[in-house]
XYZ file of C-alpha atoms in Angstrom:
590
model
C 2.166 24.409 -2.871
C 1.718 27.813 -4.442
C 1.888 31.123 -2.032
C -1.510 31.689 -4.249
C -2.838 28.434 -2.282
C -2.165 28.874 0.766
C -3.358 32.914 0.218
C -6.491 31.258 -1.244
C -7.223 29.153 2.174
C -6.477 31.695 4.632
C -8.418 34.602 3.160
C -11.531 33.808 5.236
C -9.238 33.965 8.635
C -8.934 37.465 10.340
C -5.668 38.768 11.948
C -6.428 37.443 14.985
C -6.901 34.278 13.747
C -4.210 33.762 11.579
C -2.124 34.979 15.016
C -3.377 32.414 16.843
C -3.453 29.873 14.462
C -1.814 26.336 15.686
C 0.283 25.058 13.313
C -0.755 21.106 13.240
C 2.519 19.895 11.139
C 4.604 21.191 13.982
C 3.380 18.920 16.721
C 4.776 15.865 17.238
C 2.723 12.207 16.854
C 1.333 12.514 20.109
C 0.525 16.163 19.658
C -1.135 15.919 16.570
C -3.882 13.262 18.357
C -4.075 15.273 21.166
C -5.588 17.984 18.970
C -7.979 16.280 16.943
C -9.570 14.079 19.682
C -11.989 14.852 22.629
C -10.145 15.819 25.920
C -9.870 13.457 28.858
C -11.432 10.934 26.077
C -7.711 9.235 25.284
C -5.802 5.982 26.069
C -2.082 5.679 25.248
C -1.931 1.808 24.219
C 1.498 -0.103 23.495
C 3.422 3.140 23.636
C 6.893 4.342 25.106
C 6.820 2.558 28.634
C 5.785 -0.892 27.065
C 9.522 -1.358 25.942
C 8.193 -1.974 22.359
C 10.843 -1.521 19.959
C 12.080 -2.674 16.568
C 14.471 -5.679 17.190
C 16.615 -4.980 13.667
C 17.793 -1.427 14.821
C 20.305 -1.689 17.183
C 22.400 -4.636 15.025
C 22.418 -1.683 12.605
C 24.329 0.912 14.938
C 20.721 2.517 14.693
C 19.146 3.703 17.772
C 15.385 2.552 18.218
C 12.613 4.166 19.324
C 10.608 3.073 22.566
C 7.402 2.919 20.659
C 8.663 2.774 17.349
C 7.838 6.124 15.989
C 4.014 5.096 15.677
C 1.561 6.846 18.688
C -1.755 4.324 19.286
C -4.447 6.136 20.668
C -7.893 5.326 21.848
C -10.355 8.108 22.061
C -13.334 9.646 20.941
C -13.951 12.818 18.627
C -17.264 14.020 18.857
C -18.160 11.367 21.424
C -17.858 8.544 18.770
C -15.226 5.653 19.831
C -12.371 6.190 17.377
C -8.505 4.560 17.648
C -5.775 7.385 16.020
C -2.719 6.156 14.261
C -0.368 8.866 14.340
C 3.278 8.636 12.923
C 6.237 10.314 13.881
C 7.969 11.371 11.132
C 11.080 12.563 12.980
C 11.940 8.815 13.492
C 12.879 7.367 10.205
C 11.129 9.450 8.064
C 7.927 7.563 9.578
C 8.798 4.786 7.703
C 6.926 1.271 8.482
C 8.600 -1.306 10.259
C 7.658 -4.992 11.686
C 6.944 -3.186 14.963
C 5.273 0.193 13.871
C 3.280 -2.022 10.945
C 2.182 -4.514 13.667
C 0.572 -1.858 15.697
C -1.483 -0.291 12.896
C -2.403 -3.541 11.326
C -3.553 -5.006 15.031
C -5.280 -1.178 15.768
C -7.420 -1.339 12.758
C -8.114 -5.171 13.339
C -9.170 -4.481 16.989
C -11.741 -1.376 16.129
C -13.387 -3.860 13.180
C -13.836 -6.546 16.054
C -15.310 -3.921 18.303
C -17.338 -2.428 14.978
C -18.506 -6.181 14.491
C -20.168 -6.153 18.187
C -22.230 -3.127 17.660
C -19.528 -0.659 19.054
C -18.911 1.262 15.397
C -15.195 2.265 16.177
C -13.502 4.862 13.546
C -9.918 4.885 12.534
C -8.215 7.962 11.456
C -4.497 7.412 10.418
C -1.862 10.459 10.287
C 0.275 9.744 7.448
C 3.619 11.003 7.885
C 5.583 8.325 6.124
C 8.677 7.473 3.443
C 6.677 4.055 3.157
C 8.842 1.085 4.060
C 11.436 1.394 6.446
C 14.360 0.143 4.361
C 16.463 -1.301 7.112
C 13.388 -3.982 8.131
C 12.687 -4.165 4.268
C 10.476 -7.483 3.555
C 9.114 -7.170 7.286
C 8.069 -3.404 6.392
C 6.650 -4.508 2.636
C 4.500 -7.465 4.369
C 3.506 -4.907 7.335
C 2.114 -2.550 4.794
C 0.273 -5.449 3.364
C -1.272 -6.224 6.398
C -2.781 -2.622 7.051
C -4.039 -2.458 3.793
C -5.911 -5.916 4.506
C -6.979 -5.078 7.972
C -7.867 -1.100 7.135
C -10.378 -2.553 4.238
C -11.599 -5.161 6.901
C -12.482 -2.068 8.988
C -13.763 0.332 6.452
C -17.342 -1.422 5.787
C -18.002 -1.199 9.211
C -16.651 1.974 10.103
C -15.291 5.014 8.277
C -10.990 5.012 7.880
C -10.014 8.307 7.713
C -6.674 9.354 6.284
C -4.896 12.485 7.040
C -1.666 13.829 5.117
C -0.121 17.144 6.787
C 3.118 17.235 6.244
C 6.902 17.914 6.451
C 6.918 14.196 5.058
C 3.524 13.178 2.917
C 2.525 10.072 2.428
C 4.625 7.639 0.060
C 5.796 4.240 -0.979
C 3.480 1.369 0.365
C 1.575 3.463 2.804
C 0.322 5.732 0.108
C -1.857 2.841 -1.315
C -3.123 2.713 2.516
C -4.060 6.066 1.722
C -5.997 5.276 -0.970
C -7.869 2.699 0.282
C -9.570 5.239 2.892
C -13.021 6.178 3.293
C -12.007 9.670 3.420
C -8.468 11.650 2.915
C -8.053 15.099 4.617
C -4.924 17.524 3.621
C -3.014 20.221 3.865
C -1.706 22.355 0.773
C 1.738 21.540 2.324
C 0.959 17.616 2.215
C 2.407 15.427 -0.428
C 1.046 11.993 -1.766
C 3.090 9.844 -3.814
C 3.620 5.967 -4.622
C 7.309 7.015 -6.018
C 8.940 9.884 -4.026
C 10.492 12.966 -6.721
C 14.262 11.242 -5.862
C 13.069 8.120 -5.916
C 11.823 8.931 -9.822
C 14.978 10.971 -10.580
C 17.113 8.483 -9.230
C 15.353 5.221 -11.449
C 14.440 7.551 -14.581
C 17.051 10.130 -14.706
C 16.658 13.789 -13.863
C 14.684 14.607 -17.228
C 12.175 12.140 -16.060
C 11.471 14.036 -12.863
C 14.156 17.029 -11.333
C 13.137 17.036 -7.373
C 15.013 19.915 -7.202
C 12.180 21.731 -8.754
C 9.799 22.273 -5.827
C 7.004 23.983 -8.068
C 7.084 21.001 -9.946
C 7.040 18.715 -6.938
C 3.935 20.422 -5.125
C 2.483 20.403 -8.420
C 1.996 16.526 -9.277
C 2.503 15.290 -5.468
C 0.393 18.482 -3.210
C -2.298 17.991 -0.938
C -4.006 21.024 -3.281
C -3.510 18.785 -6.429
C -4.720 16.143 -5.091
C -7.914 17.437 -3.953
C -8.104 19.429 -7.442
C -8.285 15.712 -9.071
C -10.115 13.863 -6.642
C -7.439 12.266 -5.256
C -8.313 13.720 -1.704
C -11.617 14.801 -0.079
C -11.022 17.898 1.666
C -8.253 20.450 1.797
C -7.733 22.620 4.717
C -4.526 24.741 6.114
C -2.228 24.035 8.426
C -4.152 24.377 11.836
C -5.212 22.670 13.974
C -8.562 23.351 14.811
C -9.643 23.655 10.668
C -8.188 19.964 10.870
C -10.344 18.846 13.799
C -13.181 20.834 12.148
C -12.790 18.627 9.069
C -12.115 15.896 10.884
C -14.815 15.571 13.342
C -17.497 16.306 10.345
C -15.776 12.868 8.469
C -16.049 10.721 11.298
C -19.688 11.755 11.759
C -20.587 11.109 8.177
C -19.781 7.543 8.782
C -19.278 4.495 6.131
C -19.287 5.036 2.416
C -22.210 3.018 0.413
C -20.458 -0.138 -0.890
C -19.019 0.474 -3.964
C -18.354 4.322 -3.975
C -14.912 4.189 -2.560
C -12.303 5.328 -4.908
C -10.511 2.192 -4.559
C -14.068 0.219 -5.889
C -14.351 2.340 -8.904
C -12.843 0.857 -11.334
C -14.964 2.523 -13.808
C -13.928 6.137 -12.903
C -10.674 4.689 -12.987
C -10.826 3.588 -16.444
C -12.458 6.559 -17.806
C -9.618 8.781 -16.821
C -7.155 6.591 -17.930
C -8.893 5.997 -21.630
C -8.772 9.561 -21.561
C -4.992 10.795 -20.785
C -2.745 10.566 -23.525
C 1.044 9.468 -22.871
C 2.698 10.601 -25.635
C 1.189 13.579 -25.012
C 0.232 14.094 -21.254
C -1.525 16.830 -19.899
C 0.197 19.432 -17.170
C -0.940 19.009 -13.785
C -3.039 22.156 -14.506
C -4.862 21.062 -17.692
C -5.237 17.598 -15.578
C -7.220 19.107 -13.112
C -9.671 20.555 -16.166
C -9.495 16.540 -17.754
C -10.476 14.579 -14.679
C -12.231 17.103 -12.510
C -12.233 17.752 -8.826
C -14.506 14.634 -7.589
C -14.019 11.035 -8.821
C -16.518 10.195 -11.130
C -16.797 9.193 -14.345
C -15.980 11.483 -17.480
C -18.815 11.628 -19.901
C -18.104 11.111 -23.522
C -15.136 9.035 -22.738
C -13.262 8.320 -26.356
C -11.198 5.324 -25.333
C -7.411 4.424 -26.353
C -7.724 0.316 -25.691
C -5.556 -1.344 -27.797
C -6.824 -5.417 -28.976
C -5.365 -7.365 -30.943
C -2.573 -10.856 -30.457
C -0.528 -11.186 -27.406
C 3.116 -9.541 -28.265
C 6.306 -11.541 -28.713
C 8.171 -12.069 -25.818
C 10.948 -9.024 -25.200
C 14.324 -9.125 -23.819
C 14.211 -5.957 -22.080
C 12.364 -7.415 -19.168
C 11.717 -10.643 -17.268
C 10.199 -12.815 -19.282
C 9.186 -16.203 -16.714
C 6.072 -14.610 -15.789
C 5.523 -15.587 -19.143
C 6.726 -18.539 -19.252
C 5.285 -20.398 -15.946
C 1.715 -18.654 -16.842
C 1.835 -21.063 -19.912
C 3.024 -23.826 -18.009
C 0.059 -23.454 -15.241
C -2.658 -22.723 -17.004
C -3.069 -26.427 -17.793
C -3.739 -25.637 -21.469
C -6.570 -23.215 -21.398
C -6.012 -19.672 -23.723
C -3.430 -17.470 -22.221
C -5.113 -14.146 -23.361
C -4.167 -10.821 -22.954
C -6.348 -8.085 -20.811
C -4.192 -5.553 -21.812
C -0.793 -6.769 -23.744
C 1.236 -6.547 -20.182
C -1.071 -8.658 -18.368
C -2.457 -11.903 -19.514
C -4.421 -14.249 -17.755
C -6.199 -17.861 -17.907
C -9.308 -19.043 -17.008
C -9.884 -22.570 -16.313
C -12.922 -24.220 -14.195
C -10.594 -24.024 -11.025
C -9.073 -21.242 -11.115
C -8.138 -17.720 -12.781
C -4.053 -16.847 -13.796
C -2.347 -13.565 -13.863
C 0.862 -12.235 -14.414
C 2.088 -9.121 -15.660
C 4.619 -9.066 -18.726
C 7.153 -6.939 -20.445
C 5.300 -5.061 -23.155
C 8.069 -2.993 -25.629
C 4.778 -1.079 -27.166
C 3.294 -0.127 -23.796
C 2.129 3.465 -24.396
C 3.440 4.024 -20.406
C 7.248 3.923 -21.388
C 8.242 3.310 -17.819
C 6.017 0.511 -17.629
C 7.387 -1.427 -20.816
C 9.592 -4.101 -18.828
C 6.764 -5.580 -16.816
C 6.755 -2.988 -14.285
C 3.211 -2.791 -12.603
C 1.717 1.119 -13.559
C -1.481 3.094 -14.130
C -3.095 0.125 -16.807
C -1.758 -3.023 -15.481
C -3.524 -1.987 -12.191
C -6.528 -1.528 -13.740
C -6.541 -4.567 -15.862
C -5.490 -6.680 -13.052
C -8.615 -4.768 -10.676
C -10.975 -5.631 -13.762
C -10.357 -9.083 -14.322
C -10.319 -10.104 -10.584
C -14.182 -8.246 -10.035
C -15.185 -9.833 -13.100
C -14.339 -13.653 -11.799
C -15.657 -12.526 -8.617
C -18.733 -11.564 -9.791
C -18.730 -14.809 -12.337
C -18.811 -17.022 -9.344
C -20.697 -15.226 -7.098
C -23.636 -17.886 -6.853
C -20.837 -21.080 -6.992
C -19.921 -22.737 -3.589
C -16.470 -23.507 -4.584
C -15.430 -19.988 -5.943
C -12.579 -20.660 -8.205
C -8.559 -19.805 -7.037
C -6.589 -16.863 -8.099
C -3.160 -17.703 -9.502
C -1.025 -14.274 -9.143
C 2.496 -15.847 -10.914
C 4.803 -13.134 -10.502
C 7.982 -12.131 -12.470
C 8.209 -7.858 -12.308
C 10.615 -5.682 -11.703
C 8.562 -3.130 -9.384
C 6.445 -0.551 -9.958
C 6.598 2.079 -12.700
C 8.809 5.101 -11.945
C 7.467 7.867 -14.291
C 6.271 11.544 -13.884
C 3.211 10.942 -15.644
C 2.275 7.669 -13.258
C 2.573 10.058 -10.245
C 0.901 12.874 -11.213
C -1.866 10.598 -12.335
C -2.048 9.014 -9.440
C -0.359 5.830 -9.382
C -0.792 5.065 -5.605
C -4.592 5.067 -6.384
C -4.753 3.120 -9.346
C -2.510 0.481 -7.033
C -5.027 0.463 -4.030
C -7.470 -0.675 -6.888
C -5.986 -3.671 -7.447
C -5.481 -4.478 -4.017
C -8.825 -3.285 -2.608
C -9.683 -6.093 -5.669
C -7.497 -9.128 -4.343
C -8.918 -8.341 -0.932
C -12.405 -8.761 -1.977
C -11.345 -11.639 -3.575
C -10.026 -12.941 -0.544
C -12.664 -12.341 1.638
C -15.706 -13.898 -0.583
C -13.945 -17.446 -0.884
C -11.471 -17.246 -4.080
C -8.497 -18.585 -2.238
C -5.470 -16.022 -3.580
C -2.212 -17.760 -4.420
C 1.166 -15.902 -4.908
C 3.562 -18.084 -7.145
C 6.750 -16.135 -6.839
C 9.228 -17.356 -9.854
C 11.175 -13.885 -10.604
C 11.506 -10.914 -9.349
C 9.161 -9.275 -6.790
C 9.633 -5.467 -5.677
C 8.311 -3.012 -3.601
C 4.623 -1.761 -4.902
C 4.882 -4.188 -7.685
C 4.780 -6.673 -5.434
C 1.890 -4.841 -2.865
C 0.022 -4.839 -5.959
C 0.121 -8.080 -7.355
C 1.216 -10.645 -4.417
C 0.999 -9.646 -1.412
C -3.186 -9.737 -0.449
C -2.207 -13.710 -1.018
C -3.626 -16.620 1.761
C -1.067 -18.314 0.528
C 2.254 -17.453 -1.010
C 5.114 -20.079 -2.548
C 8.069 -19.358 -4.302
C 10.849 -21.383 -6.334
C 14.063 -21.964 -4.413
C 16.184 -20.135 -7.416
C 18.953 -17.479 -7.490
C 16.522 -15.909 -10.024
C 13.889 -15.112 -7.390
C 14.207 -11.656 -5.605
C 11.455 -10.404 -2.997
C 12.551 -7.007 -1.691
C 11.410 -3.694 -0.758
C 13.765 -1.636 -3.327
C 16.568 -2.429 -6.249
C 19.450 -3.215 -4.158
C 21.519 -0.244 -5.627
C 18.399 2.702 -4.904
C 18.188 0.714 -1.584
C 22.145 1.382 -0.531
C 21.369 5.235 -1.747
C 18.405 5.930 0.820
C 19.965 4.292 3.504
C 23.397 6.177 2.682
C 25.251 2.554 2.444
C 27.014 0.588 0.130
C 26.037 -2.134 -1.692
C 28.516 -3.968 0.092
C 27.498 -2.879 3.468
C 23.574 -3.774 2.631
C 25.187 -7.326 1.595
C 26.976 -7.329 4.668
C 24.144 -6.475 7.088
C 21.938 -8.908 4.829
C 24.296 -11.885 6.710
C 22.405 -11.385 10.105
C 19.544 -9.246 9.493
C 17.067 -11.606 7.672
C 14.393 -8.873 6.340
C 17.147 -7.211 4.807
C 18.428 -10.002 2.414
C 17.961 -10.383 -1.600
C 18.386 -14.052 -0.785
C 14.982 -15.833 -1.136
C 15.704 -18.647 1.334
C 16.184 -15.635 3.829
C 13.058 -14.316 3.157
C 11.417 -18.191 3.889
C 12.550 -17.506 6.792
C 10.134 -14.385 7.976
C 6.874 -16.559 7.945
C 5.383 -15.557 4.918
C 6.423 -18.315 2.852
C 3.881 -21.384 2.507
C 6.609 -23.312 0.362
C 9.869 -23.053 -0.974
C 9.954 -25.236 -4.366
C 13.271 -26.864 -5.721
C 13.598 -26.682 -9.518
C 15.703 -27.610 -12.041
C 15.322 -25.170 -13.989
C 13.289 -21.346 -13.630
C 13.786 -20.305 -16.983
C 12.650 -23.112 -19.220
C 10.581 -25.242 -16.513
C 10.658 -28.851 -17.106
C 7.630 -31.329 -17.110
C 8.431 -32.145 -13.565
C 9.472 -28.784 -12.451
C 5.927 -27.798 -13.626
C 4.289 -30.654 -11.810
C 6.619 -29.548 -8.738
C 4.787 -25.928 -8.637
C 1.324 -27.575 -9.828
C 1.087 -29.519 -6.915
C 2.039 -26.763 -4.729
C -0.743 -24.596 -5.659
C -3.126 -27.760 -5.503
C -2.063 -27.848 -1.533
C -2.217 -23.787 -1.141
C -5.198 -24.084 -2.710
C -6.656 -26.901 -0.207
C -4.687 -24.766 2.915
C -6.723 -21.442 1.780
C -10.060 -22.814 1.937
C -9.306 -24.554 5.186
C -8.113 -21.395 6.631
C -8.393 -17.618 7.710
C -9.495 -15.206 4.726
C -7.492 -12.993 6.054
C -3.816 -12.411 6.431
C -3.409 -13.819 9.966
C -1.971 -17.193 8.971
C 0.996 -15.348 7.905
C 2.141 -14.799 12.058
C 0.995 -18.832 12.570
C 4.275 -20.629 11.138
C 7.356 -22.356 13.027
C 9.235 -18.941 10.921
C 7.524 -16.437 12.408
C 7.635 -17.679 15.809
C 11.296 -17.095 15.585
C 11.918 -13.913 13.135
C 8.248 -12.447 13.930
C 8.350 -12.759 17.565
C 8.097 -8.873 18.008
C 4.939 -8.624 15.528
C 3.640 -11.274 17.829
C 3.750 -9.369 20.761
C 2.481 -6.199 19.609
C -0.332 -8.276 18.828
C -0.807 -9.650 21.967
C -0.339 -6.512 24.061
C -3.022 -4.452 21.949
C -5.371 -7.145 22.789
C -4.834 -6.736 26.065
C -4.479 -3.258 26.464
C -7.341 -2.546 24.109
C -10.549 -2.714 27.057
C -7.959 -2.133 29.863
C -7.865 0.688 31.938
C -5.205 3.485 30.827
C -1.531 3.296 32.282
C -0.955 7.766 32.386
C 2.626 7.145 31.690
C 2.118 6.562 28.542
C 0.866 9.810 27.991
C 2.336 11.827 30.354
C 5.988 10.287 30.539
């Protein structure tokens, strides 16, 4: 954020004003609620006096938080019914947790029940989050998940407004969330990233992004850039009546038509992307002149698709996505939608998987890393089957087969926007979901962080081959040990007794969101029966998904999350309760 910015948004205030200005990124979670709802109108629910707290803290000589740095609030702005999520970002850098996740997931799932009975109930979330809490690390990826299923379950029925403010901004996982909003308010001090600037330097090397360089920071990742590329709906300075101002006139504008939400528009999406060169990319200045402020489509697109055969295999990235997309796809075409991601269509079902590509004009997508076009081409083809079998009664299965090594870590990705390009996709796979195509994750390589968000994780059903190969994590092991100021040896340590924390697949089997763990000879070069093993796997996934829930709730059912989800469990089952009862003032004023 520029002094010129801020100058620019204050000039209409007086002296007075600006005196008596409240600043809104200096309150804490509960503070920052307080000020944007009605008073008297407000309901504390599972908060500090409910006990509450993340189980996996305390092993970790880490001191947890009686309501888990996440503030659930019941009120009403404007006299319309509206829950607040507000996150503290003074308690691990609001990162998302099995506890904190499980009361924004159940929040948004309660106000869509209410919504469904004729009792329209907003949801506006305060984003002040790092993304995953790394020390809960496959229970924080899955939590994330789960908002983003139960936010879009919500946002038909009732607008989901995001807010960004700052000190922290919105990144990692929860910046997809953000995406996937019917609205986004922010401040010019607010920041909105998938990859944080350290995160980038750190993976790509100090040329690729220097976070020391604050300009340069505020300049791809700032609430005022964001709104300058229609990234974010409304910019408005730090105070906080301008924020319940905005606020209150989003909540009263209601739901967004179907199919005007950024996250739908997958033809805005491709237009800008057809339009920005790599090997040449605009500044975030001359960006702002390419795309425009609002996000619609650019007229007189030129396009830069490339056709043409799918490209040899590479050995600068994993290649059994590959390999087990072949074996699956039960001899129909494996074609490319773009050269790093391919997909087969058969009469039963649709296969994806996204592939190394050496010639990918994205250079820090080139080793199967998920980025701006591989969440695009995965959105596309996933509408397109859905609108295929839109008049069929047994809507045909979605095959995700996974192999990537995360997301793409690259300056150009986040200044373009890579969070919202990934909350296409998954806004996709939800819609999927939710019209019949039951969505099965085949897990037979890696699978990190927003990679796996993107492609994986909006699954009814996910299995995964029993295989020192296989890796489902929230961060590379080494970037992980750097945020959390450990060693490797210390995260491999810790990974012995604290299940979410562990590289080691048959520990993450163990957190519920496993449907079956496969045995096979060999991962790399699958035999005939290893590929009759993972067939008939899907063929019972399959058969589970249509039987079941379409959407993610299944996931808290199993004999594994009875024992390592038992806390998710009962935040789930105190919200319910809590959610028509009358108010316990402690709560609030404890």
């Amino acid at each position: 954020m520029s002094d010129a910015d801020n100058a620019d948004l204050l000039a209409g205030y007086s002296w007075q004003q600006l005196l008596a200005r409240r600043s809104f990124i200096e309150l804490d979670a509960l503070g920052r609620a307080e000020a944007l709802l009605d008073p008297e109108s407000y309901r504390v629910l599972a908060g500090p006096f409910d006990g509450l707290e993340s189980p996996w803290l305390e092993p970790q000589g880490i001191t947890p938080q009686a309501d888990d740095g996440t503030v659930i609030v019941r009120c009403e702005i404007d006299g319309h019914p509206v829950v607040i999520v507000s996150i503290e970002q003074r308690f691990q850098g609001g990162g998302t947790g099995e506890v904190s996740g499980a009361k924004i997931s159940q929040a948004l799932l309660l106000a869509a029940a209410d919504s469904r009975q004729q009792a329209p109930t907003a949801a506006v979330i305060l984003f002040e989050t790092g993304g995953v809490r790394l020390q809960e690390a496959n229970l924080g990826l899955n939590a994330v998940a789960e908002i983003c299923s139960a936010l879009l379950d919500l946002r038909p029925l009732a607008p989901v407004i995001g807010v960004v403010a700052g000190t922290v901004g919105s990144f990692g996982g929860m910046s997809i969330a953000a995406g996937l909003c019917t609205r986004l308010i922010v401040t010019p001090q607010a920041r909105i990233g998938l990859n944080g600037p350290e995160v980038i330097e750190q993976e790509g090397g100090v040329e690729e992004f220097d976070s020391s360089d604050r300009a340069l920071v505020w300049s791809i990742d700032g609430g005022e850039q964001r709104k300058a590329i229609g990234l974010a709906d409304t910019v408005v300075p730090d105070d906080a009546d301008a924020l319940r101002d905005a606020l209150r006139q989003a909540v009263a504008e209601g739901v967004v038509e179907p199919g005007r939400h950024r996250s739908q528009r997958i033809d805005v999406l491709a237009d800008r992307l057809a339009v920005l060169d790599p090997a040449n990319p605009p500044s975030p200045s001359e960006l702002r002149i390419l795309w425009g402020d609002t996000y619609h489509r650019i007229p007189d697109v030129s396009t830069r698709a490339r056709s043409g055969p799918e490209p040899p295999p590479t050995a600068d990235g994993p290649a059994r996505g590959r390999v087990w997309l072949h074996a699956l796809a039960d001899g129909a075409t494996v074609e490319p939608v773009i050269p790093s991601v391919l997909s087969a269509i058969t009469d039963t079902a649709l296969y994806l998987a996204v592939v190394p590509d050496p010639d990918n004009p994205f250079y820090r997508a080139r080793h199967g890393e998920v980025g701006l076009t591989e969440s695009l081409a995965l959105a596309r083809r996933i509408r397109d089957i859905v609108d295929a079998d839109h008049d069929r009664t047994d809507r045909r299965a979605i095959v995700a087969v996974i192999d990537l090594p995360s997301q793409a870590y690259g300056r150009i990705e986040e200044m373009s926007g890579l969070h919202q390009a990934m909350a296409t996709a998954v806004d996709a796979y939800h819609a999927a979901r939710v019209a019949g195509h039951p969505i099965v994750a085949v897990v037979v390589g890696t699978a990190l962080s927003g990679g796996f968000l993107t492609h994986g994780l909006q699954a009814n059903q996910i299995v995964a081959l029993n295989d020192s190969g296989v890796v489902i994590h929230a961060m590379h092991k080494q970037a992980a040990a750097r945020i959390t100021l450990r060693t490797v040896a210390e995260l491999d340590r810790l990974a012995k007794t604290i299940a979410p924390m562990s590289y080691d697949v048959k520990d993450w089997a163990t957190l519920g969101f496993c449907d079956a763990l496969l045995d096979v000879d060999d991962a790399d070069a699958p035999t005939v029966d290893d590929i009759t093993i993972v067939k008939t796997a899907i063929d019972d996934a399959v058969a589970r998904a249509r039987r079941g829930p379409r959407d993610l709730s299944n996931r808290l059912d199993s004999e594994a999350a009875a024992t390592n989800r038992r806390a998710s469990r009962a935040v789930r089952d105190l919200l319910a309760r809590q959610w028509n009862s009358p108010p316990d003032r402690r709560n609030v004023e404890g």
